[in-house]
Each structure stands twice: as structure tokens, then as C-alpha cells.
Amino acid sequence: MGYPHKPHPKETVVLSQHFGDVEARTHKGWVKRGGYEALAQALKLEPAAVTDVVKESGLRGRGGAGFPTGLKWSFMPKEKKRPHYLCVNADESEPGTFKDREIMRWTPHALLEGTAIAAHAIRAEVAYIYIRGEFTEPWTIIERALAEANAAGVFGTIKVYLHRGAGAYICGEETALMNSIEGKRGNPRIKPPFPAAAGLFGMPTTINNVETLAAVPHILTRGAAWYKGLCLSNPKSTGTKLFSVCGNVQRPGNYEVTMGFPLKDLLYDMCGGPPAGRTLKACIPGGSSVPILTREETEACLLDYEGVVEKGSMLGSGGVIVFDDSADMVYQIMRLARFYAHESCAQCTQCREGTAWTTKIMERILAGQGKTKDLDLLLDLSENMTGKTICVLSDSCAAPVVSGIKKFRGEFEAYLAGKRPVPVMVS
Amino acid sequence: MTQSVSHGEDYQPVFDGKIMDELQTVLQRYPTKQAALLPTLWIAQREHGWISDRIMAEVAEVLGLTPAYVKGVVTFYTMYHQHPVGKNFVQVCTTSPCNICGAEAVMKALLEQTGAQDAGATSADGKWTIVEVECLGACGFATPVLVNDDFLESVTPEKVPEIVKKYR
Ligand SMILES: Cc1cc2nc3c(=O)[nH]c(=O)nc-3n(C[C@H](O)[C@H](O)[C@H](O)COP(=O)(O)O)c2cc1C
Ligand code: SF4
Ligand code: FES
């Protein structure tokens, strides 16, 4: 449902069915709504059988990379010789993304149930839910739900613990998150080894996003075939997805649609389009780490993993950022570059220097002191930042810069010629 | 490395009595003592308001780590205060999606109306420290503002006087 707005008839409501319903937060209320049936069902199955159902459903990771969830689970050792761990990624810090927060606020038991099912499937006795430090309200709600679930004994032998982050976007990267749980600086680790071989505390580990896990109970109770049938375009993208829409739209919020849904309908029908008198200029469809789309690309884009790639970007986390014709793209891209410069963990030279220099050069352009060769310099820097570092934060900084220069070159050139590309906004 | 921490006469250790019991329950969640570092620092900050060198030394002692190691971790994360802050610690998101929805104006109104003046500075009465932060994960509710542990949504400059009055 289009939280905080009324549900829209074009939505397919699965994960968001109980958003706004306070009673669904309690254990009793959740059970009344059919909650914990999926877990009871899963605990009667062999772990491998649970993994097979999820594999069959086509569910892919909702944290950004879109990796098939069942396949990821199947990488865990079949024979258990050491402790296994599950990490739940509730670090949600990618600009434009605010869906996991809503899942945790309204349906904490959906996350806990999905967590316990996943832990069973990968034979983990302990699951850590890593919640970003700023999410004080979701923390309180999950903490209460967890206490209720423990009191009701729903998890059997599985232990679920909460771990609070302390302000660092990079801790959303899976191996940085594991370091952060271990009490270390949140530096991403070099892969391999991959987490399924040596993850948290050096033990076999699986990590999943909040939205991924919240979908799992539905798949178990309604079946893999039902989930697979939720598909409007490419059969490799199944199920529903929460899209967080923000920026210059009339009704920002979370909207749940079937994979393959037109981005145009999401933005115009559901979100009411840009504010009155404004037109859409650009859109970042998958959180700030993916390339920017022009208006034409946006209006022709289908929202699934393949559809967004076809238009030159990525589905990412499903955080949709909308810019109308009053937005100064050069300034906005500088803000994003500044974000990555601030959040770089500084291990890799290309990332540490690249994000800082990109921001500096963009600031210089904005101050009217840019040089003609600055655009080539930015593109050159970006190339050196792509595919060369321990994690993809560096690539993420380059994505909006490269696509921005390519698609909104006129605005950059206006600054270089000593003009302002769009009228100054009063703020 | 052996270290003897000189706490000084007036230093009241944080990890004593009830807080020590709380720490014991935290330690049970992890297979190593080191893993309890982030939650231990959270407890220390809750009790003391900020993470001083002395607190770092104490945390190092109770967890069997070195003060230098603890400092390395503290400085990595933005939410541990390495200096005292105002009674109200206010975090305002100014990242791009909130910026286009007017976050700058919210920041300006807060700085002016609380007397904090500068981002990061504390107001003369010690009541306010206002900082700009990156994405708070609530971009559809621009502008989100975190006042201590209270997460406020959709803050506009018009709502600032009410906030200032409530927390003053
Ligand atoms: C810099 C960076 C930040 C990330 N932040 C998050 C995050 O906040 N939440 C998340 O679920 N995944 C995040 N990811 C992706 C995770 O590394 C990982 O792929 C994901 O949690 C796996 O879960 P999934 O397969 O269920 O999507 C981030 C990745 C990178 C490189
Ligand atoms: S790419 Fe950047 S954030 Fe990622 S590990 Fe390297 S320096 Fe750290
Ligand atoms: S950009 Fe402000 S909360 Fe995300």
C-alpha cells in the first residue's frame, strides 16, 4: 500500500498489506493475520527443501545486487562442521531508499519470521539483525517484537540478536557489516573468500536484505508458483517490490508493484507526477548508486532487473529519486559525489582520492571556476574509479557523474561558460 | 601492551554495578568479547553523553582491548561523540533528495532559532548542537530530523519554532 498514502488500485499489495496497521506490530496481531504459519511449516521441512522452494520462486536479493536468494542459501556448506551465521542487512542508508524502514516499523514480525526461516534453511543457530544507528524507532519496534516472539518461543533453537550500527553507510556492504558486528572498523573485506565459506567470525555466513527476508514467509505459505506468477515482463524478475519514491513528486512514499511495472505509471499515476507547473527532468531509479535516466528513458522504463538495465541504469535497491525542471543537475550530482567522499572507508586509493577529487572538481565548476578540460578530467577519474576497488562504493560515485555529464552536458557547459543552467532556486 | 589508566580522583567508572550487569548480557550475544565493542560504546555514550579518552580506556579495559584499538573504532563511526555536545543533539539530512525538497532551509531555521549559529557548534546555553548528516533513510519524508533519539518526519521551516519550543 502506498504508505503514507492510500493504497492505489495498480499496486500489488503483499509486503505492505499491513503498513499503517498498529495491531499487526504485536505478536498476537501478527498471528491473527496468519503470521508464523510459514515458520511452523518451514521448521517441519528439511533445510534443503526450504531453499528449493525459494529457488523455485525466483526471489532475488532486494538489497541492491539482485542475486538469486535460494542460490545464495545453497552455497552454505551441506555438512555442518562449524557454526553458521545469518546476517540481516537493515543498514538502509543508500540515498533514495527507505523501504526497509517501513517494513520494520509496521511489520517487524514479518522480518523476524523471514529471518528464522532463512536461519533454518542455512542451518544457522544465530542471526544478527544489523540496524543502522539512526533508526531509533524501527529499533524499538523490532526489539519489542523480538521480546514477544521469544516469549512465545516461536524460534525454537534459533537465536536472533539485534546489533546497532553507529553511522557509516559503508557498513551496508556485506563484509563491512560483518566487521562491524565483530567490533571492528567497517572496512569491506577482499573477496574471496566469500561469506558462505568464511564470513562472520570466519564462519560460513549468509547475508540478506530486510525486504528479501520479509518476502520469504509469503513464498512458503502461498507457494513458489504463485510468487513466480507475479511477473509483468521478464521471467527472471519475479514477485513484488517496494519502490521508495522521493524528490520532486507530489506523493512521495513507498509503493508496492509487481516486477515489470512501468516506471511512468508509478511516477505519474501513483505519485501524482512532479509538483504543479513542473515537468520531469531526470530520475535515478535504484538508489543514488545507479546511473541517471533522462525523462525519455524514465517514461519508457519497465521496473525489473532487466528492464532498467535496458534503459542504461540498474534496479538497485528500488529507491527512485525524481528531479523536476527546477533541479540543478550539476549541483545535485556534486551533492551525491560529496556523499560518497564522506562515506568512503578510504582503504583503496582510487576511491579515497577519486571521490574527494570528483567532489572538489564539481565544487570548482559550481563556483564558476571550472576549466573546459574538467569534464574530461571527471570522466577520466570516473574510469579509474570503476571496477578497480575492494567494494563498489567507488563505482557508485562514478555512476551519477558519468551519466550526468553524458545526459546533461549542457548544464555543465553553462557553468563552464560562466552561466547558471537553471534559475536559482530560492531556499 | 600493559596500560595503567590514570582515571584521576573524580572519575566515576561507567561500568559498575547495574551497568556491569547490562554489559554481561551484551557479552552473551557474541562469541568474542571484541564483538561487544559497538554496543558497549553505545552504553558508555548513553551514560556519559560522549566518548572521552578515559571512557575509551575503560571500555578497552573491560573488553580486553587496547585504548588505541578502541579509538580506531570510535573514530570510524560518526555517531559516537568525541566531544561533549548540547543537551539536544540534532541531525538534519541534507543529501540530494532532501536538498531538492528544501533541507537547506530547515537547517538554516534550526541554526538561527536555537542560537547554535554554526553547524557542529553548540549554542551558548549548551542546549543545542545541530549537524548536517547524510541520508537518514527516510527520503520520502523530507526533511527528516533526528533530535536525540526522536525521529521527526517531514520537517519544514514552518515547523521549526514548535520543535525548538518542545525541546528547549
Ligand atoms: C557501499 C554498499 C552499501 C550497501 N548498503 C546496503 C544496505 O544498506 N542494505 C542492504 O540490504 N544492502 C546493501 N548493500 C548490498 C549488500 O552488500 C548485500 O549485497 C546485500 O545485503 C545482500 O542481500 P540480498 O541478497 O538479500 O539483497 C550495499 C552494498 C554496497 C557495496
Ligand atoms: S571502494 Fe571505497 S569504500 Fe569500498 S573498500 Fe575501497 S575505499 Fe572502502
Ligand atoms: S536523502 Fe534525506 S533521508 Fe535520504
mmCIF file of C-alpha atoms in Angstrom, chain A residues 8-311:
data_model
loop_
_atom_site.group_PDB
_atom_site.id
_atom_site.type_symbol
_atom_site.label_atom_id
_atom_site.label_comp_id
_atom_site.label_asym_id
_atom_site.label_seq_id
_atom_site.Cartn_x
_atom_site.Cartn_y
_atom_site.Cartn_z
ATOM 1 C CA HIS A 8 -3.502 2.646 -5.218
ATOM 2 C CA PRO A 9 -5.521 0.188 -7.334
ATOM 3 C CA LYS A 10 -2.482 -0.512 -9.518
ATOM 4 C CA GLU A 11 -0.442 -1.737 -6.576
ATOM 5 C CA THR A 12 0.043 -5.420 -5.789
ATOM 6 C CA VAL A 13 -0.063 -5.479 -2.047
ATOM 7 C CA VAL A 14 1.869 -8.298 -0.373
ATOM 8 C CA LEU A 15 4.655 -6.947 1.856
ATOM 9 C CA SER A 16 2.891 -3.681 2.546
ATOM 10 C CA GLN A 17 -0.544 -5.139 3.299
ATOM 11 C CA HIS A 18 -0.351 -4.198 6.972
ATOM 12 C CA PHE A 19 1.510 -0.889 6.709
ATOM 13 C CA GLY A 20 -0.267 1.622 8.917
ATOM 14 C CA ASP A 21 -1.983 -1.125 10.945
ATOM 15 C CA VAL A 22 -0.651 -0.806 14.504
ATOM 16 C CA GLU A 23 -2.106 -4.115 15.651
ATOM 17 C CA ALA A 24 0.000 -6.021 13.108
ATOM 18 C CA ARG A 25 3.078 -4.986 15.095
ATOM 19 C CA THR A 26 2.171 -7.221 18.012
ATOM 20 C CA HIS A 27 2.771 -10.950 18.154
ATOM 21 C CA LYS A 28 -0.914 -11.579 18.786
ATOM 22 C CA GLY A 29 -1.960 -9.318 15.928
ATOM 23 C CA TRP A 30 0.548 -10.928 13.614
ATOM 24 C CA VAL A 31 -0.618 -14.452 14.426
ATOM 25 C CA LYS A 32 -4.219 -13.325 13.869
ATOM 26 C CA ARG A 33 -3.171 -12.229 10.381
ATOM 27 C CA GLY A 34 -1.717 -15.636 9.589
ATOM 28 C CA GLY A 35 1.747 -14.839 10.867
ATOM 29 C CA TYR A 36 4.235 -17.535 11.930
ATOM 30 C CA GLU A 37 2.376 -20.209 9.945
ATOM 31 C CA ALA A 38 5.148 -20.114 7.343
ATOM 32 C CA LEU A 39 7.795 -20.602 10.016
ATOM 33 C CA ALA A 40 5.966 -23.556 11.539
ATOM 34 C CA GLN A 41 5.703 -25.023 8.053
ATOM 35 C CA ALA A 42 9.392 -24.403 7.314
ATOM 36 C CA LEU A 43 10.598 -25.960 10.559
ATOM 37 C CA LYS A 44 8.882 -29.210 9.544
ATOM 38 C CA LEU A 45 10.850 -29.282 6.286
ATOM 39 C CA GLU A 46 14.469 -30.207 5.693
ATOM 40 C CA PRO A 47 16.614 -27.062 5.234
ATOM 41 C CA ALA A 48 17.354 -28.016 1.627
ATOM 42 C CA ALA A 49 13.638 -28.292 0.876
ATOM 43 C CA VAL A 50 13.050 -24.733 2.123
ATOM 44 C CA THR A 51 15.914 -23.489 -0.040
ATOM 45 C CA ASP A 52 14.420 -25.279 -3.046
ATOM 46 C CA VAL A 53 11.074 -23.518 -2.634
ATOM 47 C CA VAL A 54 12.805 -20.131 -2.511
ATOM 48 C CA LYS A 55 14.970 -21.046 -5.513
ATOM 49 C CA GLU A 56 11.897 -22.076 -7.465
ATOM 50 C CA SER A 57 10.106 -18.793 -6.645
ATOM 51 C CA GLY A 58 12.735 -16.738 -8.465
ATOM 52 C CA LEU A 59 13.182 -14.351 -5.490
ATOM 53 C CA ARG A 60 16.242 -12.137 -5.937
ATOM 54 C CA GLY A 61 18.026 -10.050 -3.311
ATOM 55 C CA ARG A 62 16.363 -6.698 -2.672
ATOM 56 C CA GLY A 63 19.452 -5.069 -1.129
ATOM 57 C CA GLY A 64 20.795 -3.882 -4.449
ATOM 58 C CA ALA A 65 22.614 -6.623 -6.303
ATOM 59 C CA GLY A 66 19.601 -8.787 -7.192
ATOM 60 C CA PHE A 67 21.407 -12.075 -6.543
ATOM 61 C CA PRO A 68 19.057 -15.115 -6.544
ATOM 62 C CA THR A 69 18.253 -15.780 -2.886
ATOM 63 C CA GLY A 70 17.778 -19.564 -2.994
ATOM 64 C CA LEU A 71 21.035 -19.962 -4.879
ATOM 65 C CA LYS A 72 22.858 -17.882 -2.268
ATOM 66 C CA TRP A 73 21.460 -20.078 0.503
ATOM 67 C CA SER A 74 22.571 -23.199 -1.357
ATOM 68 C CA PHE A 75 26.221 -22.042 -1.200
ATOM 69 C CA MET A 76 26.276 -22.756 2.538
ATOM 70 C CA PRO A 77 28.097 -25.986 3.473
ATOM 71 C CA LYS A 78 25.794 -29.014 3.293
ATOM 72 C CA GLU A 79 27.577 -30.725 6.094
ATOM 73 C CA LYS A 80 27.754 -28.661 9.212
ATOM 74 C CA LYS A 81 31.141 -28.714 10.846
ATOM 75 C CA ARG A 82 31.294 -25.210 12.329
ATOM 76 C CA PRO A 83 28.758 -22.614 13.481
ATOM 77 C CA HIS A 84 26.722 -20.994 10.686
ATOM 78 C CA TYR A 85 25.522 -17.412 10.853
ATOM 79 C CA LEU A 86 22.810 -15.326 9.231
ATOM 80 C CA CYS A 87 23.231 -11.560 8.961
ATOM 81 C CA VAL A 88 20.227 -9.386 8.252
ATOM 82 C CA ASN A 89 21.091 -6.160 6.496
ATOM 83 C CA ALA A 90 18.951 -3.372 7.965
ATOM 84 C CA ASP A 91 21.568 -0.690 7.434
ATOM 85 C CA GLU A 92 19.450 1.046 4.746
ATOM 86 C CA SER A 93 21.486 4.173 4.002
ATOM 87 C CA GLU A 94 21.505 4.463 0.223
ATOM 88 C CA PRO A 95 20.134 7.904 -0.697
ATOM 89 C CA GLY A 96 16.628 7.466 -2.096
ATOM 90 C CA THR A 97 15.912 4.211 -0.262
ATOM 91 C CA PHE A 98 13.509 3.990 2.697
ATOM 92 C CA LYS A 99 11.566 0.760 2.273
ATOM 93 C CA ASP A 100 13.241 -1.432 4.904
ATOM 94 C CA ARG A 101 12.447 1.196 7.498
ATOM 95 C CA GLU A 102 8.730 0.891 6.690
ATOM 96 C CA ILE A 103 8.848 -2.924 6.799
ATOM 97 C CA MET A 104 10.472 -2.784 10.234
ATOM 98 C CA ARG A 105 8.143 -0.115 11.551
ATOM 99 C CA TRP A 106 4.910 -1.801 10.558
ATOM 100 C CA THR A 107 5.604 -5.489 10.182
ATOM 101 C CA PRO A 108 8.512 -6.341 12.494
ATOM 102 C CA HIS A 109 7.267 -9.917 12.801
ATOM 103 C CA ALA A 110 7.407 -10.367 9.013
ATOM 104 C CA LEU A 111 11.125 -9.667 9.206
ATOM 105 C CA LEU A 112 11.616 -11.871 12.272
ATOM 106 C CA GLU A 113 9.672 -14.717 10.663
ATOM 107 C CA GLY A 114 11.652 -14.452 7.416
ATOM 108 C CA THR A 115 14.859 -14.322 9.444
ATOM 109 C CA ALA A 116 14.045 -17.505 11.339
ATOM 110 C CA ILE A 117 13.068 -19.328 8.125
ATOM 111 C CA ALA A 118 16.317 -18.306 6.446
ATOM 112 C CA ALA A 119 18.330 -19.319 9.523
ATOM 113 C CA HIS A 120 16.696 -22.747 9.386
ATOM 114 C CA ALA A 121 17.385 -23.059 5.652
ATOM 115 C CA ILE A 122 21.095 -22.316 6.051
ATOM 116 C CA ARG A 123 21.380 -24.234 9.355
ATOM 117 C CA ALA A 124 22.381 -21.175 11.350
ATOM 118 C CA GLU A 125 21.826 -21.152 15.077
ATOM 119 C CA VAL A 126 22.386 -17.412 15.406
ATOM 120 C CA ALA A 127 21.084 -14.489 13.335
ATOM 121 C CA TYR A 128 22.183 -10.897 13.816
ATOM 122 C CA ILE A 129 19.943 -8.097 12.582
ATOM 123 C CA TYR A 130 22.208 -5.114 11.873
ATOM 124 C CA ILE A 131 20.100 -1.946 12.198
ATOM 125 C CA ARG A 132 21.585 1.433 11.328
ATOM 126 C CA GLY A 133 22.168 3.600 14.400
ATOM 127 C CA GLU A 134 19.845 6.370 13.284
ATOM 128 C CA PHE A 135 16.812 4.046 13.029
ATOM 129 C CA THR A 136 15.744 4.591 16.627
ATOM 130 C CA GLU A 137 12.050 3.975 16.033
ATOM 131 C CA PRO A 138 12.412 0.766 13.972
ATOM 132 C CA TRP A 139 14.888 -0.457 16.612
ATOM 133 C CA THR A 140 12.383 -0.010 19.431
ATOM 134 C CA ILE A 141 9.627 -1.704 17.448
ATOM 135 C CA ILE A 142 11.780 -4.683 16.434
ATOM 136 C CA GLU A 143 13.148 -5.019 19.961
ATOM 137 C CA ARG A 144 9.640 -5.250 21.369
ATOM 138 C CA ALA A 145 8.534 -7.703 18.675
ATOM 139 C CA LEU A 146 11.594 -9.842 19.305
ATOM 140 C CA ALA A 147 10.883 -9.991 23.039
ATOM 141 C CA GLU A 148 7.302 -11.090 22.306
ATOM 142 C CA ALA A 149 8.407 -13.705 19.794
ATOM 143 C CA ASN A 150 10.997 -15.069 22.216
ATOM 144 C CA ALA A 151 8.411 -15.220 24.990
ATOM 145 C CA ALA A 152 6.120 -17.157 22.651
ATOM 146 C CA GLY A 153 9.016 -19.475 21.815
ATOM 147 C CA VAL A 154 8.480 -19.234 18.064
ATOM 148 C CA PHE A 155 12.131 -19.536 17.050
ATOM 149 C CA GLY A 156 12.872 -22.944 18.600
ATOM 150 C CA THR A 157 16.643 -23.269 18.939
ATOM 151 C CA ILE A 158 17.430 -20.301 16.665
ATOM 152 C CA LYS A 159 18.717 -17.202 18.450
ATOM 153 C CA VAL A 160 18.033 -13.771 16.994
ATOM 154 C CA TYR A 161 20.012 -10.749 18.212
ATOM 155 C CA LEU A 162 19.930 -7.065 17.268
ATOM 156 C CA HIS A 163 23.133 -5.147 16.596
ATOM 157 C CA ARG A 164 23.112 -1.364 16.341
ATOM 158 C CA GLY A 165 25.252 0.433 13.757
ATOM 159 C CA ALA A 166 26.837 3.763 14.605
ATOM 160 C CA GLY A 167 26.702 5.911 11.485
ATOM 161 C CA ALA A 168 28.537 4.609 8.414
ATOM 162 C CA TYR A 169 26.936 3.960 5.015
ATOM 163 C CA ILE A 170 29.719 1.547 4.129
ATOM 164 C CA CYS A 171 28.552 -0.882 6.842
ATOM 165 C CA GLY A 172 25.724 -1.803 4.452
ATOM 166 C CA GLU A 173 28.319 -3.545 2.300
ATOM 167 C CA GLU A 174 28.128 -7.170 3.374
ATOM 168 C CA THR A 175 31.676 -7.790 4.591
ATOM 169 C CA ALA A 176 31.959 -4.331 6.191
ATOM 170 C CA LEU A 177 28.783 -5.197 8.089
ATOM 171 C CA MET A 178 30.394 -8.403 9.345
ATOM 172 C CA ASN A 179 33.474 -6.493 10.516
ATOM 173 C CA SER A 180 31.205 -4.031 12.272
ATOM 174 C CA ILE A 181 29.438 -6.853 14.163
ATOM 175 C CA GLU A 182 32.860 -8.215 15.129
ATOM 176 C CA GLY A 183 33.666 -4.892 16.809
ATOM 177 C CA LYS A 184 35.951 -3.591 14.089
ATOM 178 C CA ARG A 185 36.118 -0.595 11.787
ATOM 179 C CA GLY A 186 33.633 -1.113 8.955
ATOM 180 C CA ASN A 187 36.114 -1.807 6.195
ATOM 181 C CA PRO A 188 34.935 -4.118 3.392
ATOM 182 C CA ARG A 189 36.984 -7.304 3.021
ATOM 183 C CA ILE A 190 38.696 -8.567 -0.087
ATOM 184 C CA LYS A 191 36.707 -11.370 -1.738
ATOM 185 C CA PRO A 192 37.268 -14.284 -1.990
ATOM 186 C CA PRO A 193 36.775 -15.801 0.488
ATOM 187 C CA PHE A 194 33.042 -15.268 0.109
ATOM 188 C CA PRO A 195 30.839 -15.175 3.212
ATOM 189 C CA ALA A 196 29.450 -18.687 2.632
ATOM 190 C CA ALA A 197 32.996 -20.005 3.110
ATOM 191 C CA ALA A 198 34.342 -17.525 5.686
ATOM 192 C CA GLY A 199 32.051 -14.745 6.827
ATOM 193 C CA LEU A 200 31.115 -13.539 10.294
ATOM 194 C CA PHE A 201 33.739 -14.644 12.867
ATOM 195 C CA GLY A 202 35.333 -16.560 9.992
ATOM 196 C CA MET A 203 32.378 -18.959 9.844
ATOM 197 C CA PRO A 204 30.021 -19.801 6.957
ATOM 198 C CA THR A 205 27.599 -16.889 6.718
ATOM 199 C CA THR A 206 24.680 -15.742 4.594
ATOM 200 C CA ILE A 207 23.582 -12.124 4.448
ATOM 201 C CA ASN A 208 20.215 -10.897 3.224
ATOM 202 C CA ASN A 209 18.351 -7.632 2.992
ATOM 203 C CA VAL A 210 15.241 -6.903 5.101
ATOM 204 C CA GLU A 211 12.850 -6.834 2.134
ATOM 205 C CA THR A 212 14.251 -10.110 0.772
ATOM 206 C CA LEU A 213 13.569 -11.882 4.058
ATOM 207 C CA ALA A 214 10.147 -10.285 4.539
ATOM 208 C CA ALA A 215 9.059 -11.871 1.239
ATOM 209 C CA VAL A 216 10.058 -15.392 2.298
ATOM 210 C CA PRO A 217 7.078 -16.237 4.579
ATOM 211 C CA HIS A 218 4.640 -15.361 1.755
ATOM 212 C CA ILE A 219 6.517 -17.641 -0.627
ATOM 213 C CA LEU A 220 6.232 -20.542 1.799
ATOM 214 C CA THR A 221 2.543 -20.168 2.556
ATOM 215 C CA ARG A 222 1.356 -19.244 -0.932
ATOM 216 C CA GLY A 223 3.861 -21.304 -2.888
ATOM 217 C CA ALA A 224 6.704 -20.733 -5.318
ATOM 218 C CA ALA A 225 4.392 -20.908 -8.342
ATOM 219 C CA TRP A 226 2.258 -18.058 -7.039
ATOM 220 C CA TYR A 227 5.336 -15.869 -6.486
ATOM 221 C CA LYS A 228 6.789 -16.749 -9.867
ATOM 222 C CA GLY A 229 3.483 -15.780 -11.459
ATOM 223 C CA LEU A 230 3.873 -12.237 -10.174
ATOM 224 C CA CYS A 231 5.692 -11.033 -13.257
ATOM 225 C CA LEU A 232 4.751 -8.458 -15.877
ATOM 226 C CA SER A 233 7.770 -8.630 -18.123
ATOM 227 C CA ASN A 234 10.989 -10.629 -17.850
ATOM 228 C CA PRO A 235 10.566 -14.095 -16.212
ATOM 229 C CA LYS A 236 13.908 -13.626 -14.431
ATOM 230 C CA SER A 237 12.342 -10.907 -12.284
ATOM 231 C CA THR A 238 9.504 -12.216 -10.149
ATOM 232 C CA GLY A 239 7.418 -11.147 -7.211
ATOM 233 C CA THR A 240 6.544 -7.740 -5.885
ATOM 234 C CA LYS A 241 8.942 -4.943 -4.995
ATOM 235 C CA LEU A 242 8.615 -1.920 -2.785
ATOM 236 C CA PHE A 243 9.677 1.246 -4.550
ATOM 237 C CA SER A 244 10.524 4.228 -2.386
ATOM 238 C CA VAL A 245 9.817 7.366 -4.372
ATOM 239 C CA CYS A 246 11.235 10.704 -3.255
ATOM 240 C CA GLY A 247 12.305 14.087 -4.556
ATOM 241 C CA ASN A 248 10.131 16.199 -6.823
ATOM 242 C CA VAL A 249 6.855 14.267 -6.813
ATOM 243 C CA GLN A 250 3.503 15.163 -5.327
ATOM 244 C CA ARG A 251 3.033 11.999 -3.289
ATOM 245 C CA PRO A 252 6.378 10.556 -2.202
ATOM 246 C CA GLY A 253 6.292 7.269 -0.301
ATOM 247 C CA ASN A 254 6.533 3.516 -0.638
ATOM 248 C CA TYR A 255 4.579 1.770 -3.388
ATOM 249 C CA GLU A 256 4.457 -1.969 -3.969
ATOM 250 C CA VAL A 257 4.140 -3.226 -7.531
ATOM 251 C CA THR A 258 4.678 -6.421 -9.488
ATOM 252 C CA MET A 259 8.065 -6.753 -11.172
ATOM 253 C CA GLY A 260 7.970 -5.321 -14.683
ATOM 254 C CA PHE A 261 5.603 -2.473 -13.797
ATOM 255 C CA PRO A 262 6.042 0.734 -15.871
ATOM 256 C CA LEU A 263 8.076 3.403 -14.071
ATOM 257 C CA LYS A 264 5.960 6.022 -15.817
ATOM 258 C CA ASP A 265 2.771 4.773 -14.134
ATOM 259 C CA LEU A 266 4.495 4.667 -10.760
ATOM 260 C CA LEU A 267 5.612 8.277 -11.067
ATOM 261 C CA TYR A 268 2.556 9.825 -12.694
ATOM 262 C CA ASP A 269 -0.438 7.721 -11.595
ATOM 263 C CA MET A 270 0.651 6.760 -8.119
ATOM 264 C CA CYS A 271 2.916 9.616 -7.079
ATOM 265 C CA GLY A 272 0.962 12.315 -8.901
ATOM 266 C CA GLY A 273 3.914 13.381 -11.054
ATOM 267 C CA PRO A 274 6.067 16.443 -10.400
ATOM 268 C CA PRO A 275 4.633 19.408 -8.467
ATOM 269 C CA ALA A 276 2.067 21.531 -10.360
ATOM 270 C CA GLY A 277 3.606 23.548 -13.167
ATOM 271 C CA ARG A 278 6.754 21.459 -13.232
ATOM 272 C CA THR A 279 7.927 18.792 -15.634
ATOM 273 C CA LEU A 280 10.062 15.745 -15.011
ATOM 274 C CA LYS A 281 13.693 16.206 -15.948
ATOM 275 C CA ALA A 282 15.562 13.174 -14.658
ATOM 276 C CA CYS A 283 15.202 10.124 -12.473
ATOM 277 C CA ILE A 284 17.568 7.834 -10.580
ATOM 278 C CA PRO A 285 15.654 4.541 -10.426
ATOM 279 C CA GLY A 286 17.619 2.362 -7.985
ATOM 280 C CA GLY A 287 19.173 4.444 -5.226
ATOM 281 C CA SER A 288 21.917 7.023 -5.714
ATOM 282 C CA SER A 289 24.495 4.437 -6.842
ATOM 283 C CA VAL A 290 22.995 3.838 -10.281
ATOM 284 C CA PRO A 291 23.149 5.893 -13.497
ATOM 285 C CA ILE A 292 20.693 8.757 -14.006
ATOM 286 C CA LEU A 293 17.908 8.361 -16.585
ATOM 287 C CA THR A 294 16.585 11.148 -18.804
ATOM 288 C CA ARG A 295 12.882 11.876 -18.977
ATOM 289 C CA GLU A 296 12.513 9.841 -22.183
ATOM 290 C CA GLU A 297 14.324 6.857 -20.691
ATOM 291 C CA THR A 298 12.304 7.131 -17.485
ATOM 292 C CA GLU A 299 8.975 7.167 -19.268
ATOM 293 C CA ALA A 300 9.878 4.076 -21.322
ATOM 294 C CA CYS A 301 11.380 2.096 -18.414
ATOM 295 C CA LEU A 302 9.951 -1.126 -17.016
ATOM 296 C CA LEU A 303 10.728 -1.788 -13.369
ATOM 297 C CA ASP A 304 12.532 -5.091 -13.238
ATOM 298 C CA TYR A 305 16.217 -6.011 -13.130
ATOM 299 C CA GLU A 306 16.456 -6.414 -16.920
ATOM 300 C CA GLY A 307 14.125 -3.556 -17.875
ATOM 301 C CA VAL A 308 16.117 -0.901 -16.047
ATOM 302 C CA VAL A 309 19.418 -2.223 -17.425
ATOM 303 C CA GLU A 310 17.948 -1.986 -20.926
ATOM 304 C CA LYS A 311 17.432 1.740 -20.360
#
